[in-house]
CSV table of C-alpha atoms in Angstrom, one decimal:
chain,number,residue,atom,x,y,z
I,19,UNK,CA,47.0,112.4,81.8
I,20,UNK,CA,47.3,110.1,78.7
I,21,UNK,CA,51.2,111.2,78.5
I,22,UNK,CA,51.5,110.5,82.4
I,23,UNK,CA,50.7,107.3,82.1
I,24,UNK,CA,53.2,106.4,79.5
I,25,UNK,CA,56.4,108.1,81.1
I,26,UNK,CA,55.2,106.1,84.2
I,27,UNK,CA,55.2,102.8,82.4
I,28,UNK,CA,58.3,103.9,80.8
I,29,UNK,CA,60.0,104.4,84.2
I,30,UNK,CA,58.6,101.3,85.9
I,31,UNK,CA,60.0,99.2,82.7
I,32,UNK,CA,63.4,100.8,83.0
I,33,UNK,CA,63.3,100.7,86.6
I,34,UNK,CA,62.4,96.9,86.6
I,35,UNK,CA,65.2,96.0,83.9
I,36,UNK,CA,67.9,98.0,86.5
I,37,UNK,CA,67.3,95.6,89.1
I,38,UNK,CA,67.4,92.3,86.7
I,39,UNK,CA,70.6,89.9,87.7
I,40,UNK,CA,72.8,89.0,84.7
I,41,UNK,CA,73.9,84.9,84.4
I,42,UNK,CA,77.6,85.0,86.0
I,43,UNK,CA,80.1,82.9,83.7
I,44,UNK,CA,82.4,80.6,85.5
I,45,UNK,CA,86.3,80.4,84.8
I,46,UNK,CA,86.5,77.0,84.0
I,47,UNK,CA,83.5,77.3,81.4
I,48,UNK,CA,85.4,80.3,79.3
I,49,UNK,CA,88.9,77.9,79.3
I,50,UNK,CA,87.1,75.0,78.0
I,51,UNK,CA,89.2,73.2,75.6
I,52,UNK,CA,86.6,70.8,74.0
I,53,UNK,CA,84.6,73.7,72.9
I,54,UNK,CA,81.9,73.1,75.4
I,55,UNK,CA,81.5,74.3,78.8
I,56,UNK,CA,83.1,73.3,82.1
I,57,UNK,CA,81.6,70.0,83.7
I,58,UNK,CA,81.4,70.4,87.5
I,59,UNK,CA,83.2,67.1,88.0
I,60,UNK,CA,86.6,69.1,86.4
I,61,UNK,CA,88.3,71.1,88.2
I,62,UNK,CA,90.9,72.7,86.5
I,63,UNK,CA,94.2,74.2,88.1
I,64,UNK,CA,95.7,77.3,87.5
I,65,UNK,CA,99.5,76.0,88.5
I,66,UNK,CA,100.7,72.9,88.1
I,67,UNK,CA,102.1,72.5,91.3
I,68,UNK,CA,98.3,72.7,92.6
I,69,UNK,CA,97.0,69.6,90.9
I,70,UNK,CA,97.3,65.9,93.4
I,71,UNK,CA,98.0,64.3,89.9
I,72,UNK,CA,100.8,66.5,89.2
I,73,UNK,CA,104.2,65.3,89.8
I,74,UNK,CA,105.4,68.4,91.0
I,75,UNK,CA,101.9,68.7,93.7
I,76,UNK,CA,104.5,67.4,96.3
I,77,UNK,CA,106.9,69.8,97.5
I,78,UNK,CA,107.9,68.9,100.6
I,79,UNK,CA,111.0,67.4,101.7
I,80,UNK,CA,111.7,65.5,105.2
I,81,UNK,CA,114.7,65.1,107.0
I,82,UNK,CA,116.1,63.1,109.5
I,83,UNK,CA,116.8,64.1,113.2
I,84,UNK,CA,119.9,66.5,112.7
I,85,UNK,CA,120.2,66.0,109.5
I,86,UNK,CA,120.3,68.2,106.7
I,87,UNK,CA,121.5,65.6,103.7
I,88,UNK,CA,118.9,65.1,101.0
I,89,UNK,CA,117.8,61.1,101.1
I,90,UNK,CA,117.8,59.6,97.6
I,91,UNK,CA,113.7,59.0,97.0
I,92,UNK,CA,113.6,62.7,98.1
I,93,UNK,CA,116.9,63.5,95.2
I,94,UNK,CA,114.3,62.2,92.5
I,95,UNK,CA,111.7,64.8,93.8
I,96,UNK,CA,113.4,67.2,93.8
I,97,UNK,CA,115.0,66.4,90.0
I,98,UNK,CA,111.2,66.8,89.1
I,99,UNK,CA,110.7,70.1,89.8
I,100,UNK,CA,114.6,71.3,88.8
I,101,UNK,CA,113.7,70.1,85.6
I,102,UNK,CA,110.5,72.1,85.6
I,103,UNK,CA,112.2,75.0,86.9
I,104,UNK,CA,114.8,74.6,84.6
I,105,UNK,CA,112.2,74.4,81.2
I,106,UNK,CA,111.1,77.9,83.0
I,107,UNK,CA,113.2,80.1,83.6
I,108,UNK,CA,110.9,82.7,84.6
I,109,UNK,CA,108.9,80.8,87.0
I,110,UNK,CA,110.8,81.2,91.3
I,111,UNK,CA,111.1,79.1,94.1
I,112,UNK,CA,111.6,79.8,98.0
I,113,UNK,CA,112.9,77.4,100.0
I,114,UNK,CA,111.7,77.2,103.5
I,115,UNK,CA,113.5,75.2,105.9
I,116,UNK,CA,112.4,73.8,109.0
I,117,UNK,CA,113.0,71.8,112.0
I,118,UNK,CA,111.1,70.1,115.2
I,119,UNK,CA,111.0,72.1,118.2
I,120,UNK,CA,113.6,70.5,120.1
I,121,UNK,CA,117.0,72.7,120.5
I,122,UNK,CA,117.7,76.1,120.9
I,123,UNK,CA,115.8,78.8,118.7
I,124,UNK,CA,119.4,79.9,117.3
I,125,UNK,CA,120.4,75.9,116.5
I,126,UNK,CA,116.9,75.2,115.0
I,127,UNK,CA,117.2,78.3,112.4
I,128,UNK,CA,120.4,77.3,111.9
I,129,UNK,CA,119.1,74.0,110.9
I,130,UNK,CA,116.4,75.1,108.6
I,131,UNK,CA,119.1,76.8,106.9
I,132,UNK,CA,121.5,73.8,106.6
I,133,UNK,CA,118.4,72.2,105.1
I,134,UNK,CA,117.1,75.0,102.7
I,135,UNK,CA,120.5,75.7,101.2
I,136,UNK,CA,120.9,71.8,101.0
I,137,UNK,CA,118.2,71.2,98.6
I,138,UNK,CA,119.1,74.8,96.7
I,139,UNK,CA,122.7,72.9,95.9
I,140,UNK,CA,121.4,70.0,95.1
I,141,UNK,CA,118.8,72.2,92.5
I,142,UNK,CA,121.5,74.3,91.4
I,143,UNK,CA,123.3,71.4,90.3
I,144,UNK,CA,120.7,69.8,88.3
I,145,UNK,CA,120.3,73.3,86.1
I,146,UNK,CA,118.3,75.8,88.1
I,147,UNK,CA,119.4,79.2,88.0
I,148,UNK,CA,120.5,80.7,91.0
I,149,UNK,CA,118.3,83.9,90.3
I,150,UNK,CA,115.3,81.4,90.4
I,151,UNK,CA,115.7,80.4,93.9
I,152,UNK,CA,115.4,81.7,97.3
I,153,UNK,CA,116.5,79.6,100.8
I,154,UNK,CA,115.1,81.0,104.0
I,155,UNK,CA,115.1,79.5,107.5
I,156,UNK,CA,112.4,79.5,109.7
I,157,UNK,CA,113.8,76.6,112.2
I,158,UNK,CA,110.8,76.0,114.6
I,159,UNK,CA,108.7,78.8,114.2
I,160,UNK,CA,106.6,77.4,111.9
I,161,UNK,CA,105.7,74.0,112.5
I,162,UNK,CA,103.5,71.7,109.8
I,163,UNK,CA,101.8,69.8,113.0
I,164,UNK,CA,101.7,70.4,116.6
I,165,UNK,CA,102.5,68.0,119.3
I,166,UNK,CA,105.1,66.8,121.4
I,167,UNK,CA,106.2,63.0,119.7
I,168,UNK,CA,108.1,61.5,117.6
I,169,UNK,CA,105.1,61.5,114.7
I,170,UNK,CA,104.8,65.4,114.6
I,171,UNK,CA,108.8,66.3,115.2
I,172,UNK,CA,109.1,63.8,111.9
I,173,UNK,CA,106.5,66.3,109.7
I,174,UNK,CA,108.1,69.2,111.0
I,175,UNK,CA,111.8,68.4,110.4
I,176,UNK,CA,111.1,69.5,106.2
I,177,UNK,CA,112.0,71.8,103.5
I,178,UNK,CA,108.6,73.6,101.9
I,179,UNK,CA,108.8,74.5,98.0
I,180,UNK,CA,106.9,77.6,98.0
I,181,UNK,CA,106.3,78.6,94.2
I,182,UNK,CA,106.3,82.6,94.2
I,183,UNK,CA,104.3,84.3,91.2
């Protein structure tokens, strides 16, 4: 009975470690780089592209109505990321082009085109190489907002940076 007794408490004791919960460790408090562990307030990004203080967080690029030429304040974004793009060499880009829902489906992917392969040109000329990026057209298909006005057809007429891992 004596022996019983002890393989029982044995079992309940292994029984009762089996269903303990182990302290999970968070990503941010392994990469600490002070040597202590993640505040809460930082948030660290994995890409740069991901961070609102980054200069390369914005990767959009708008267009007029029609238009597929690259507007100077949007020429000094873009140098941004060619530069990163160009420092590496490893890292891809797609280009997505789009345009407001007005015209044809045929004229609108047409136009996305015009637009992707615009801003590939203009990156190509500031040192990408051309392995590194991808243009693709999606014309109207895709739009960034929805509605019918002037405001919405503005946001939509744009060529996306898509960073590809």
């Amino acid at each position: 009975m004596k022996i019983s007794k002890i393989v029982l408490m044995v079992a309940l004791t292994g029984f009762l470690a089996a269903c303990s919960t182990t302290q999970k460790v968070d990503d941010k408090d392994v990469h600490a780089t002070d040597g202590q562990r993640g505040s809460k307030n930082k948030t660290s990004y994995k890409f740069r592209w991901e961070n609102p203080s980054d200069e390369l967080y914005n990767r959009v690029v708008y267009f007029g109505f029609d238009k597929s030429d690259v507007s100077g304040e949007d020429k000094a974004l873009l140098t941004k990321h060619a530069t990163f793009l160009s420092a590496n060499t490893s890292q891809k880009v797609r280009l997505e082009g789009h345009s407001d829902e007005r015209g044809s489906r045929e004229y609108n992917i047409g136009l996305g085109e015009r637009r992707s392969q615009s801003v590939r040109r203009l990156m190509l000329f500031q040192g990408v190489a051309d392995r590194q990026i991808e243009a693709v057209s999606y014309g109207e298909e895709r739009p960034a907002v929805e509605g019918h006005d002037e405001d919405a057809w503005n946001k939509n007429r744009r060529v996306e940076l898509v960073y590809i891992q």
